[in-house]
Amino acid sequence: MRLSRHTPHDLAAAVEFIHTATLLHDDVVDESALRRGLATANSVWGNKPSVLVGDSCQPRLQVMVEDGSLKVLDILTRRRP
């Protein structure tokens, strides 16, 4: 019996999109010019485009919610020590 209708790769990709969105938004909020020694998106293209790209990544969260697997959501929301 399959617990999830999405493949692990689908869910991993959704997590990466969400991670990217949070990095883009974080750099705007913190007014960061560099991340790991490289220019941030907001320092290259400005805050508005960075926020819009970050916002466009957010709907990937819907993939995890639509999945319907409580086990998947539990793993993704569990606090790590």
JSON list of C-alpha atoms in Angstrom, two decimals:
[
{"chain": "A", "resi": 1, "resn": "MET", "atom": "CA", "xyz": [0.00, 0.00, 0.00]},
{"chain": "A", "resi": 2, "resn": "ARG", "atom": "CA", "xyz": [1.43, 3.34, -1.03]},
{"chain": "A", "resi": 3, "resn": "LEU", "atom": "CA", "xyz": [1.14, 6.08, 1.59]},
{"chain": "A", "resi": 4, "resn": "SER", "atom": "CA", "xyz": [1.81, 8.99, -0.78]},
{"chain": "A", "resi": 5, "resn": "ARG", "atom": "CA", "xyz": [0.54, 9.78, -4.25]},
{"chain": "A", "resi": 6, "resn": "HIS", "atom": "CA", "xyz": [3.69, 11.80, -5.01]},
{"chain": "A", "resi": 7, "resn": "THR", "atom": "CA", "xyz": [7.12, 10.33, -5.48]},
{"chain": "A", "resi": 8, "resn": "PRO", "atom": "CA", "xyz": [9.86, 11.15, -2.98]},
{"chain": "A", "resi": 9, "resn": "HIS", "atom": "CA", "xyz": [11.45, 13.24, -5.75]},
{"chain": "A", "resi": 10, "resn": "ASP", "atom": "CA", "xyz": [8.28, 15.35, -6.07]},
{"chain": "A", "resi": 11, "resn": "LEU", "atom": "CA", "xyz": [8.25, 16.04, -2.35]},
{"chain": "A", "resi": 12, "resn": "ALA", "atom": "CA", "xyz": [12.00, 16.74, -2.25]},
{"chain": "A", "resi": 13, "resn": "ALA", "atom": "CA", "xyz": [11.61, 19.23, -5.10]},
{"chain": "A", "resi": 14, "resn": "ALA", "atom": "CA", "xyz": [8.77, 20.95, -3.22]},
{"chain": "A", "resi": 15, "resn": "VAL", "atom": "CA", "xyz": [10.97, 21.28, -0.15]},
{"chain": "A", "resi": 16, "resn": "GLU", "atom": "CA", "xyz": [13.77, 22.79, -2.25]},
{"chain": "A", "resi": 17, "resn": "PHE", "atom": "CA", "xyz": [11.40, 25.35, -3.80]},
{"chain": "A", "resi": 18, "resn": "ILE", "atom": "CA", "xyz": [10.23, 26.36, -0.33]},
{"chain": "A", "resi": 19, "resn": "HIS", "atom": "CA", "xyz": [13.83, 26.60, 0.86]},
{"chain": "A", "resi": 20, "resn": "THR", "atom": "CA", "xyz": [14.70, 28.81, -2.11]},
{"chain": "A", "resi": 21, "resn": "ALA", "atom": "CA", "xyz": [11.71, 31.06, -1.41]},
{"chain": "A", "resi": 22, "resn": "THR", "atom": "CA", "xyz": [12.73, 31.52, 2.21]},
{"chain": "A", "resi": 23, "resn": "LEU", "atom": "CA", "xyz": [16.31, 32.39, 1.21]},
{"chain": "A", "resi": 24, "resn": "LEU", "atom": "CA", "xyz": [15.12, 34.96, -1.32]},
{"chain": "A", "resi": 25, "resn": "HIS", "atom": "CA", "xyz": [12.73, 36.56, 1.17]},
{"chain": "A", "resi": 26, "resn": "ASP", "atom": "CA", "xyz": [15.31, 36.43, 3.97]},
{"chain": "A", "resi": 27, "resn": "ASP", "atom": "CA", "xyz": [17.90, 38.28, 1.87]},
{"chain": "A", "resi": 28, "resn": "VAL", "atom": "CA", "xyz": [15.37, 41.03, 1.14]},
{"chain": "A", "resi": 29, "resn": "VAL", "atom": "CA", "xyz": [14.36, 41.40, 4.78]},
{"chain": "A", "resi": 30, "resn": "ASP", "atom": "CA", "xyz": [17.98, 41.40, 5.97]},
{"chain": "A", "resi": 31, "resn": "GLU", "atom": "CA", "xyz": [19.08, 43.63, 3.07]},
{"chain": "A", "resi": 32, "resn": "SER", "atom": "CA", "xyz": [21.85, 41.10, 2.37]},
{"chain": "A", "resi": 33, "resn": "ALA", "atom": "CA", "xyz": [24.19, 41.76, -0.53]},
{"chain": "A", "resi": 34, "resn": "LEU", "atom": "CA", "xyz": [26.02, 38.43, -0.32]},
{"chain": "A", "resi": 35, "resn": "ARG", "atom": "CA", "xyz": [25.13, 34.82, 0.39]},
{"chain": "A", "resi": 36, "resn": "ARG", "atom": "CA", "xyz": [28.05, 32.40, 0.63]},
{"chain": "A", "resi": 37, "resn": "GLY", "atom": "CA", "xyz": [30.28, 34.95, -1.04]},
{"chain": "A", "resi": 38, "resn": "LEU", "atom": "CA", "xyz": [28.02, 35.48, -4.07]},
{"chain": "A", "resi": 39, "resn": "ALA", "atom": "CA", "xyz": [25.73, 38.39, -4.88]},
{"chain": "A", "resi": 40, "resn": "THR", "atom": "CA", "xyz": [22.16, 37.86, -3.73]},
{"chain": "A", "resi": 41, "resn": "ALA", "atom": "CA", "xyz": [19.25, 38.12, -6.15]},
{"chain": "A", "resi": 42, "resn": "ASN", "atom": "CA", "xyz": [18.00, 41.29, -4.47]},
{"chain": "A", "resi": 43, "resn": "SER", "atom": "CA", "xyz": [21.40, 42.97, -4.83]},
{"chain": "A", "resi": 44, "resn": "VAL", "atom": "CA", "xyz": [21.47, 42.11, -8.55]},
{"chain": "A", "resi": 45, "resn": "TRP", "atom": "CA", "xyz": [17.83, 42.59, -9.62]},
{"chain": "A", "resi": 46, "resn": "GLY", "atom": "CA", "xyz": [16.27, 44.48, -6.70]},
{"chain": "A", "resi": 47, "resn": "ASN", "atom": "CA", "xyz": [13.83, 43.63, -3.94]},
{"chain": "A", "resi": 48, "resn": "LYS", "atom": "CA", "xyz": [10.59, 43.46, -5.94]},
{"chain": "A", "resi": 49, "resn": "PRO", "atom": "CA", "xyz": [11.78, 40.83, -8.45]},
{"chain": "A", "resi": 50, "resn": "SER", "atom": "CA", "xyz": [13.34, 38.79, -5.62]},
{"chain": "A", "resi": 51, "resn": "VAL", "atom": "CA", "xyz": [10.12, 38.80, -3.63]},
{"chain": "A", "resi": 52, "resn": "LEU", "atom": "CA", "xyz": [8.07, 37.89, -6.72]},
{"chain": "A", "resi": 53, "resn": "VAL", "atom": "CA", "xyz": [10.34, 34.94, -7.53]},
{"chain": "A", "resi": 54, "resn": "GLY", "atom": "CA", "xyz": [10.20, 33.83, -3.89]},
{"chain": "A", "resi": 55, "resn": "ASP", "atom": "CA", "xyz": [6.41, 34.12, -3.94]},
{"chain": "A", "resi": 56, "resn": "SER", "atom": "CA", "xyz": [6.23, 32.04, -7.11]},
{"chain": "A", "resi": 57, "resn": "CYS", "atom": "CA", "xyz": [8.08, 29.23, -5.31]},
{"chain": "A", "resi": 58, "resn": "GLN", "atom": "CA", "xyz": [5.63, 29.14, -2.40]},
{"chain": "A", "resi": 59, "resn": "PRO", "atom": "CA", "xyz": [2.78, 27.24, -4.16]},
{"chain": "A", "resi": 60, "resn": "ARG", "atom": "CA", "xyz": [5.00, 24.16, -4.13]},
{"chain": "A", "resi": 61, "resn": "LEU", "atom": "CA", "xyz": [3.92, 23.84, -0.50]},
{"chain": "A", "resi": 62, "resn": "GLN", "atom": "CA", "xyz": [0.52, 22.91, -1.92]},
{"chain": "A", "resi": 63, "resn": "VAL", "atom": "CA", "xyz": [2.10, 19.72, -3.34]},
{"chain": "A", "resi": 64, "resn": "MET", "atom": "CA", "xyz": [2.89, 18.58, 0.19]},
{"chain": "A", "resi": 65, "resn": "VAL", "atom": "CA", "xyz": [-0.54, 19.52, 1.52]},
{"chain": "A", "resi": 66, "resn": "GLU", "atom": "CA", "xyz": [-2.38, 17.87, -1.38]},
{"chain": "A", "resi": 67, "resn": "ASP", "atom": "CA", "xyz": [-0.32, 14.75, -0.92]},
{"chain": "A", "resi": 68, "resn": "GLY", "atom": "CA", "xyz": [-2.51, 13.87, 2.03]},
{"chain": "A", "resi": 69, "resn": "SER", "atom": "CA", "xyz": [0.18, 11.88, 3.76]},
{"chain": "A", "resi": 70, "resn": "LEU", "atom": "CA", "xyz": [0.28, 12.80, 7.42]},
{"chain": "A", "resi": 71, "resn": "LYS", "atom": "CA", "xyz": [3.58, 10.98, 7.69]},
{"chain": "A", "resi": 72, "resn": "VAL", "atom": "CA", "xyz": [5.14, 13.30, 5.09]},
{"chain": "A", "resi": 73, "resn": "LEU", "atom": "CA", "xyz": [3.80, 16.41, 6.80]},
{"chain": "A", "resi": 74, "resn": "ASP", "atom": "CA", "xyz": [4.97, 15.13, 10.18]},
{"chain": "A", "resi": 75, "resn": "ILE", "atom": "CA", "xyz": [8.50, 14.57, 8.89]},
{"chain": "A", "resi": 76, "resn": "LEU", "atom": "CA", "xyz": [8.64, 18.01, 7.29]},
{"chain": "A", "resi": 77, "resn": "THR", "atom": "CA", "xyz": [7.31, 19.88, 10.32]},
{"chain": "A", "resi": 78, "resn": "ARG", "atom": "CA", "xyz": [9.19, 18.00, 13.04]},
{"chain": "A", "resi": 79, "resn": "ARG", "atom": "CA", "xyz": [11.60, 20.11, 15.02]},
{"chain": "A", "resi": 80, "resn": "ARG", "atom": "CA", "xyz": [15.19, 19.06, 14.82]},
{"chain": "A", "resi": 81, "resn": "PRO", "atom": "CA", "xyz": [17.43, 19.27, 17.91]}
]
